[in-house]
């Protein structure tokens, strides 16, 4: 049994707040049916990194937010039920310190009502944050995906979010797909530095052509691997570029920080009946 | 973080327009239409404005709302030019369209009874204290206002507030107008003399911190409008960390734009800010 890939438009991890902040900007349909990837949830609460966490640069934002989140228990008790009641299709982004933690997160989330799918962030620009499992090597990424896949029902998707590193994207996508990822999300922050030299990740319009190149590379090398484009999606044209390159969906991130109605507008424009979705 | 009760009147994202612009001292005052925003405004809330060619948005304090004008309801904001984004905004002529999101954040909490209030603001950030003073006066509160700035050019005009407040104190660091000194120099004394039950403050961290501690010393409440960089302003990016002590006594980091910008002064972990 294969899981349905969400989309065609999703809210990217880390750019949708707790989800409910989007309600004011979601358009007439509200949050009902919105495909949202949560910010990464860890077993224990994390305060996130020090400020400034995001700095504007030409073409985007450099960020090092540090995965702030209230921890799994709190998320399951408050945020998740609220989102489910609002009709959101919730894909939970998970991050852990060990493979065992990933498995634990996946197991407990598989029992929580309303979790539509999981996304494993295996493409952080640097160390994903203090105390998190290093997943940038395709072998390690695949081990994490396999552990999550084992604990999560086969009829629900597990997405692997890879960073747009064109020299390794095919290798990473193949490893994660073979480990059981339903689809790979191609595009994440690109390793970058803040103006003061601190390490971070660049996201926004500047990343779009890089991620698009990576989506094309995956499509050419691995035509059977469903891909989701992410990076610089801000309007119908930028979304269609990914769909035309073979992506089955797009995730919207930084554009939401610029205009919180972006996802509502894209949902209007990219209905599953449009040409690009066939 | 407890669940918030449903907000029937949340923010809106609308196309606004610059309908007036004037230079006042070192600042640019803009009057904007933004359908739905003035109607929802409460003192201490803010707007985030999209700036051409920039990904991050610029957060602006709302200085005044007018329920009706030749352009319908409008809001006034004060722009302090600090970089290319604010420079762009300040340079826009009447007729420029701008995307406005607001009102954002948690506004100042108003006392239930007619108590004595001291309002302390520095620079352009004093803006939200003017509508606050009016709200407080409507409730019968005795309001004293302190406005401070490095120099006269960066002082928001306190003249217009004189009608709604009992006393106005003007401080400039260089002594160009009013008393010489900073808010931090004078606050302990001002708070004590005003016999304030509540101290409201808006400005840079040192002013807020002095206001909170001066209030605490006399057993008054404090409400501070914290200003940290808010790249989105809407609670989506988690880019605006504000370290606080929760109701349960546990240290945590909240979002200044969503759980703030106004918080109780005694809840801020100033050393971690
Ligand atoms: S500025 Fe983005 S969450 Fe506060």
Coordinates of C-alpha atoms in Angstrom, one line a residue, chain A residues 14-18 20-22 24-25 39 47 49-54 56 59-61 65 68 70 74 77-78 82 85 205 254 256-261, chain B residues 1-4 10-13 50-51 53-58 84-85 101-102 104 229 231-241 252-253 255 258-259:
Chain A
X14 CA 9.4 26.3 10.3
X15 CA 7.5 28.9 8.4
X16 CA 3.9 28.3 9.6
X17 CA 4.3 29.3 13.3
X18 CA 2.1 26.9 15.3
X20 CA -3.0 28.8 13.9
X21 CA -1.3 32.1 13.1
X22 CA -2.1 31.3 9.5
X24 CA -6.2 35.1 9.6
X25 CA -4.6 34.8 6.2
X39 CA 8.2 23.3 12.8
X47 CA 14.1 27.2 23.5
X49 CA 18.9 29.8 19.5
X50 CA 19.8 33.4 20.4
X51 CA 18.8 36.4 18.4
X52 CA 19.2 37.6 15.8
X53 CA 17.8 34.4 14.4
X54 CA 17.0 35.7 11.0
X56 CA 17.7 39.8 5.7
X59 CA 17.6 37.6 -2.3
X60 CA 16.5 36.0 1.0
X61 CA 17.0 35.5 4.7
X65 CA 16.5 29.6 14.5
X68 CA 12.4 26.1 19.0
X70 CA 7.5 22.9 23.0
X74 CA 2.9 19.6 24.8
X77 CA -1.7 17.8 24.1
X78 CA -2.4 21.3 22.6
X82 CA -6.2 22.3 17.6
X85 CA -10.0 20.3 14.7
X205 CA 14.2 33.6 -3.7
X254 CA 10.1 32.2 3.3
X256 CA 4.9 33.3 3.9
X257 CA 7.1 35.5 6.1
X258 CA 6.9 38.2 3.4
X259 CA 3.2 37.8 2.6
X260 CA 1.2 35.5 4.9
X261 CA -1.5 35.1 2.3
Chain B
X1 CA 1.8 28.4 26.7
X2 CA -1.8 28.1 27.5
X3 CA -4.3 27.9 24.7
X4 CA -5.5 31.3 23.7
X10 CA -7.5 38.8 14.3
X11 CA -5.2 40.7 12.0
X12 CA -5.8 41.3 8.3
X13 CA -3.4 41.5 5.4
X50 CA 6.0 45.0 3.0
X51 CA 8.9 46.9 1.5
X53 CA 12.6 44.4 -3.0
X54 CA 12.9 43.1 0.5
X55 CA 11.9 39.7 1.9
X56 CA 11.6 40.7 5.6
X57 CA 8.9 43.1 6.6
X58 CA 9.2 46.3 8.6
X84 CA 17.4 50.5 3.1
X85 CA 13.9 49.2 4.0
X101 CA -0.6 43.4 7.9
X102 CA -2.1 44.2 11.3
X104 CA -0.4 42.5 15.2
X229 CA 13.7 42.5 15.4
X231 CA 11.3 39.7 10.4
X232 CA 7.8 38.6 9.7
X233 CA 5.8 40.1 12.6
X234 CA 3.0 37.5 12.2
X235 CA 4.2 34.7 14.5
X236 CA 5.2 32.4 11.6
X237 CA 9.1 32.4 11.7
X238 CA 10.0 32.2 15.4
X239 CA 12.6 34.8 14.5
X240 CA 11.9 37.2 17.4
X241 CA 12.9 35.4 20.6
X252 CA 10.9 30.1 28.4
X253 CA 11.4 31.9 25.1
X255 CA 7.8 35.2 20.2
X258 CA 2.9 37.0 18.9
X259 CA 3.1 36.6 22.7

